[in-house]
Amino acid sequence: MVRRSLFLAGGGLKIAYQAGVLQVWLDEYGIAFDHADGVSAATFNLAMWCQGMSGQQIANNWRSFHPLTGLSVRVGQLAKLPFASSLLSLNRFRRNVLMQWGLDWNKIRATNREASFNVYAVTAQELRVIPSKAMSEDYLLAAAALPMWFPPMVIDGHVYVDAVHATGANLDHALAIGSDELWIIWTTSTRGRWRPGFVNEFFQIFEECTNSRLRSSLRRIEESNRRFAAGEHSEFGRHVEVKILSAEVPLHYLLNFRHRKFVASVDLGVRDARHWCKEHQLDRLPIG
């Protein structure tokens, strides 16, 4: 029996596009997933999925997102550059946006949906997977605590930050738990352009880390599949199918200030996902 994993890959605020894809995959095509993985800001979408929200509900939450309501500049830290602990904080995002989205942690922890939330444990210097039953709002914000931009989260005496520099999508975990279909929504840019400036170069380092890690994992899967088909010993011992919907999303990873750009990005995800499903000859659910 096929075990299917959904990957909500990290991509900063470009992951609003993922919500449009989820509207199509979950609601219009009825694609069911046995497990879902989230990294960085994509854990927001993962939390909504765990709570049982429909694709339409997740998409509408992003359509209603006004970025200025979640923006907190740490004015007192600006004078400390380059020694500031962070430039921004997630306080207003916690207070305004997460409340508006209606996240219910009791429902998320009680879900029967299997999920892996990825955080990076600075104290232990390792990538950690937090299951839905152990998740909290603090862990969610830790998953989005991008170094330099947001302060780390301290939970039970341990320091956590965004795991995106360690992995953009934790394929290793899904393979270890037996998944053999990997459905990946990838919003990190793959254009391969290098632009000068500290902000540009910070996010280009992020692209370097995530794209190279993904391609390395895909090469391992390809080689394992080749060996498996030839009857040889293979790394994963089974055929692993990979389905990727990748897009260049017209949002900055972080510095976006216009509500309408999020609406447009969600709607772009809807259009692209419908086209992708047709290309892959998937059957749409009957309307009505």
Coordinates of C-alpha atoms in Angstrom, one line a residue:
M1 CA 0.0 0.0 0.0
V2 CA 1.4 3.4 -1.0
R3 CA 2.5 5.7 1.8
R4 CA 2.3 9.3 0.7
S5 CA 4.1 12.3 2.2
L6 CA 3.4 16.0 1.6
F7 CA 6.4 18.4 1.8
L8 CA 5.6 22.0 2.7
A9 CA 9.1 23.2 2.0
G10 CA 10.6 26.3 3.5
G11 CA 10.6 29.4 1.4
G12 CA 10.0 32.4 3.6
L13 CA 6.7 34.2 2.9
K14 CA 6.7 32.7 -0.6
I15 CA 5.0 29.8 1.0
A16 CA 1.7 31.7 0.7
Y17 CA 1.8 30.1 -2.8
Q18 CA 1.7 26.7 -1.1
A19 CA -1.7 27.5 0.3
G20 CA -3.1 27.9 -3.3
V21 CA -1.6 24.6 -4.2
L22 CA -3.2 23.0 -1.1
Q23 CA -6.6 24.4 -2.1
V24 CA -6.3 22.4 -5.4
W25 CA -4.6 19.3 -4.1
L26 CA -6.7 18.8 -1.0
D27 CA -10.1 20.1 -2.0
E28 CA -10.4 20.0 -5.8
Y29 CA -8.5 16.7 -6.4
G30 CA -9.0 15.1 -3.0
I31 CA -5.4 14.0 -2.6
A32 CA -4.9 12.4 0.8
F33 CA -1.6 12.3 2.6
D34 CA -0.4 9.9 5.3
H35 CA 2.2 12.3 6.5
A36 CA 3.2 15.9 6.1
D37 CA 6.5 17.7 6.7
G38 CA 7.1 21.4 7.2
V39 CA 10.2 23.6 7.5
S40 CA 10.5 27.3 8.4
A41 CA 7.4 29.5 7.7
A42 CA 5.8 26.5 5.9
T43 CA 5.1 25.1 9.4
F44 CA 2.3 27.6 9.6
N45 CA 0.6 25.8 6.7
L46 CA 1.4 22.4 8.3
A47 CA -0.2 23.5 11.6
M48 CA -3.4 24.5 9.8
W49 CA -3.4 21.1 8.0
C50 CA -2.9 19.3 11.3
Q51 CA -5.8 21.2 12.7
G52 CA -8.0 19.8 10.0
M53 CA -8.5 23.0 7.9
S54 CA -9.4 22.5 4.3
G55 CA -7.2 23.7 1.5
Q56 CA -9.7 26.5 0.9
Q57 CA -9.4 27.6 4.6
I58 CA -5.6 27.6 4.5
A59 CA -5.7 29.6 1.2
N60 CA -8.2 32.1 2.6
N61 CA -6.1 32.6 5.7
W62 CA -3.2 33.8 3.4
R63 CA -5.6 35.8 1.3
S64 CA -6.6 37.7 4.4
F65 CA -2.9 38.2 5.5
H66 CA -1.9 41.8 5.9
P67 CA 1.9 41.8 6.4
L68 CA 2.1 45.0 8.4
T69 CA -0.1 43.6 11.1
G70 CA 2.6 41.0 11.9
L71 CA 5.7 43.2 11.5
S72 CA 7.7 44.2 14.6
V73 CA 10.9 46.2 14.2
R74 CA 13.2 46.0 17.2
V75 CA 14.1 49.7 17.2
G76 CA 16.4 49.3 20.2
Q77 CA 18.5 46.8 18.4
L78 CA 19.1 48.9 15.3
A79 CA 21.8 51.0 17.1
K80 CA 23.7 47.8 18.0
L81 CA 24.4 46.8 14.4
P82 CA 26.3 44.6 13.6
F83 CA 25.9 43.1 17.1
A84 CA 22.1 43.2 17.3
S85 CA 20.4 40.0 18.5
S86 CA 17.9 40.4 15.6
L87 CA 16.3 43.1 13.5
L88 CA 12.7 42.0 13.9
S89 CA 10.5 40.1 16.3
L90 CA 7.6 37.7 15.9
N91 CA 5.6 39.3 18.8
R92 CA 3.0 41.0 16.6
F93 CA 2.8 38.0 14.3
R94 CA 2.0 35.8 17.4
R95 CA -0.5 38.3 18.7
N96 CA -2.3 39.3 15.5
V97 CA -1.8 36.9 12.7
L98 CA -1.8 33.5 14.5
M99 CA -4.9 34.6 16.4
Q100 CA -6.6 35.7 13.2
W101 CA -5.9 32.3 11.6
G102 CA -7.5 30.6 14.5
L103 CA -4.8 28.1 15.4
D104 CA -6.1 25.8 18.1
W105 CA -3.2 23.9 19.8
N106 CA -5.4 21.4 21.5
K107 CA -6.8 20.3 18.2
I108 CA -3.3 20.3 16.6
R109 CA -1.9 18.1 19.4
A110 CA -4.9 15.8 19.3
T111 CA -4.8 15.3 15.5
N112 CA -4.6 11.9 13.9
R113 CA -2.6 13.3 11.1
E114 CA 1.0 12.4 11.2
A115 CA 3.3 15.4 10.9
S116 CA 6.9 16.5 11.3
F117 CA 7.7 20.0 12.3
N118 CA 11.4 20.8 11.8
V119 CA 13.5 23.0 14.1
Y120 CA 17.2 23.5 14.6
A121 CA 18.4 22.9 18.2
V122 CA 21.3 25.3 18.6
T123 CA 22.2 23.9 22.0
A124 CA 22.6 20.4 20.6
Q125 CA 23.6 21.5 17.1
E126 CA 21.2 19.2 15.4
L127 CA 18.0 19.2 13.3
R128 CA 15.1 18.0 15.4
V129 CA 11.7 16.8 14.3
I130 CA 8.8 17.7 16.6
P131 CA 5.6 15.6 16.1
S132 CA 2.2 17.3 16.2
K133 CA 1.4 15.8 19.6
A134 CA 4.3 17.7 21.1
M135 CA 3.9 21.0 19.2
S136 CA 3.2 24.4 20.8
E137 CA 3.0 28.0 19.6
D138 CA 6.5 28.5 20.9
Y139 CA 7.9 25.6 18.8
L140 CA 6.0 27.0 15.8
L141 CA 7.7 30.4 16.2
A142 CA 11.0 28.6 16.7
A143 CA 10.5 27.0 13.4
A144 CA 10.2 30.4 11.8
A145 CA 12.9 32.2 13.8
L146 CA 15.2 32.9 10.9
P147 CA 18.7 33.8 12.3
M148 CA 19.6 37.5 12.1
W149 CA 16.0 38.5 11.3
F150 CA 14.3 37.1 14.4
P151 CA 15.5 36.1 17.9
P152 CA 15.9 32.5 18.8
M153 CA 13.2 30.8 20.9
V154 CA 14.2 29.4 24.3
I155 CA 12.1 26.4 25.3
D156 CA 12.8 24.4 28.4
G157 CA 16.3 25.9 28.6
H158 CA 17.2 24.9 25.0
V159 CA 17.7 27.4 22.1
Y160 CA 15.9 26.8 18.8
V161 CA 16.0 28.6 15.5
D162 CA 14.6 28.1 11.9
A163 CA 15.9 24.8 10.4
V164 CA 15.9 26.0 6.8
H165 CA 19.7 26.2 6.5
A166 CA 19.9 22.5 7.6
T167 CA 17.0 21.4 5.3
G168 CA 14.3 22.9 3.1
A169 CA 12.3 19.7 3.2
N170 CA 13.1 16.7 5.5
L171 CA 13.0 13.9 2.9
D172 CA 15.3 11.8 5.1
H173 CA 12.7 11.6 7.9
A174 CA 9.9 10.6 5.4
L175 CA 12.0 7.9 3.9
A176 CA 12.9 6.6 7.3
I177 CA 9.3 6.2 8.2
G178 CA 8.5 4.3 5.0
S179 CA 7.1 6.9 2.6
D180 CA 7.3 5.9 -1.0
E181 CA 5.5 8.9 -2.6
L182 CA 7.0 12.3 -1.9
W183 CA 4.9 15.3 -3.0
I184 CA 6.9 18.4 -2.8
I185 CA 5.8 22.1 -3.1
W186 CA 9.0 24.0 -3.7
T187 CA 9.0 27.8 -3.6
T188 CA 12.7 28.5 -3.2
S189 CA 14.0 30.2 -6.2
T190 CA 16.1 28.1 -8.6
R191 CA 17.0 30.9 -11.0
G192 CA 20.6 30.8 -10.1
R193 CA 21.1 34.5 -10.1
W194 CA 23.6 36.2 -7.7
R195 CA 22.9 39.8 -6.7
P196 CA 25.0 41.9 -4.4
G197 CA 24.0 43.4 -1.0
F198 CA 23.7 41.9 2.5
V199 CA 20.0 41.2 2.2
N200 CA 20.2 39.6 -1.2
E201 CA 23.3 37.5 -0.2
F202 CA 21.7 36.3 3.0
F203 CA 18.8 34.8 1.1
Q204 CA 21.0 33.5 -1.6
I205 CA 22.9 31.6 1.1
F206 CA 19.5 30.1 2.0
E207 CA 18.9 29.2 -1.6
E208 CA 22.4 27.6 -1.8
C209 CA 21.7 25.4 1.3
T210 CA 18.2 24.3 0.4
N211 CA 18.6 23.7 -3.3
S212 CA 21.8 21.8 -2.9
R213 CA 20.4 19.6 -0.1
L214 CA 17.2 18.8 -2.1
R215 CA 19.2 17.9 -5.2
S216 CA 21.5 15.7 -3.2
S217 CA 18.5 13.9 -1.8
L218 CA 16.9 13.5 -5.2
R219 CA 20.2 12.0 -6.6
R220 CA 20.2 9.5 -3.8
I221 CA 16.6 8.5 -4.5
E222 CA 17.3 8.2 -8.2
E223 CA 20.3 6.0 -7.6
S224 CA 18.4 3.8 -5.1
N225 CA 15.6 3.4 -7.7
R226 CA 18.0 2.4 -10.4
R227 CA 19.5 -0.2 -8.1
F228 CA 16.1 -1.5 -7.0
A229 CA 14.9 -1.8 -10.6
A230 CA 18.1 -3.8 -11.4
G231 CA 17.5 -6.2 -8.5
E232 CA 20.5 -4.9 -6.7
H233 CA 20.8 -3.8 -3.0
S234 CA 19.3 -0.3 -2.8
E235 CA 19.5 2.4 -0.1
F236 CA 15.8 2.6 0.5
G237 CA 14.8 -1.0 -0.5
R238 CA 11.8 0.1 -2.5
H239 CA 10.9 2.3 -5.4
V240 CA 10.4 5.9 -4.3
E241 CA 8.2 8.2 -6.5
V242 CA 8.9 11.9 -6.3
K243 CA 6.4 14.6 -7.5
I244 CA 7.6 18.2 -7.4
L245 CA 5.6 21.4 -8.1
S246 CA 8.3 24.1 -8.2
A247 CA 7.6 27.8 -8.9
E248 CA 9.2 31.2 -9.0
V249 CA 6.9 33.1 -6.7
P250 CA 6.8 36.9 -7.1
L251 CA 7.2 37.6 -3.4
H252 CA 10.3 38.4 -1.4
Y253 CA 11.2 35.8 1.2
L254 CA 10.6 38.3 4.0
L255 CA 10.3 41.9 3.0
N256 CA 6.8 42.3 1.7
F257 CA 4.4 45.0 2.7
R258 CA 1.4 44.8 0.4
H259 CA -1.6 42.6 1.1
R260 CA -2.6 42.3 -2.6
K261 CA 0.7 40.5 -3.4
F262 CA -0.2 37.7 -1.1
V263 CA -3.6 37.3 -2.7
A264 CA -2.0 37.2 -6.1
S265 CA 0.6 34.6 -4.9
V266 CA -2.1 32.3 -3.5
D267 CA -4.1 32.6 -6.7
L268 CA -1.0 31.8 -8.7
G269 CA -0.6 28.7 -6.7
V270 CA -4.2 27.7 -7.5
R271 CA -3.6 28.3 -11.2
D272 CA -0.3 26.5 -11.3
A273 CA -1.6 23.5 -9.3
R274 CA -4.6 23.0 -11.6
H275 CA -2.3 23.0 -14.6
W276 CA 0.1 20.7 -12.8
C277 CA -2.7 18.2 -12.0
K278 CA -3.9 18.2 -15.6
E279 CA -0.3 17.6 -16.8
H280 CA 0.0 14.6 -14.4
Q281 CA -3.4 13.3 -15.6
L282 CA -5.0 13.3 -12.1
D283 CA -8.7 13.0 -11.7
R284 CA -10.5 16.0 -10.3
L285 CA -13.3 15.4 -7.8
P286 CA -16.9 15.9 -9.2
I287 CA -18.1 19.5 -8.7
G288 CA -21.0 19.7 -6.3

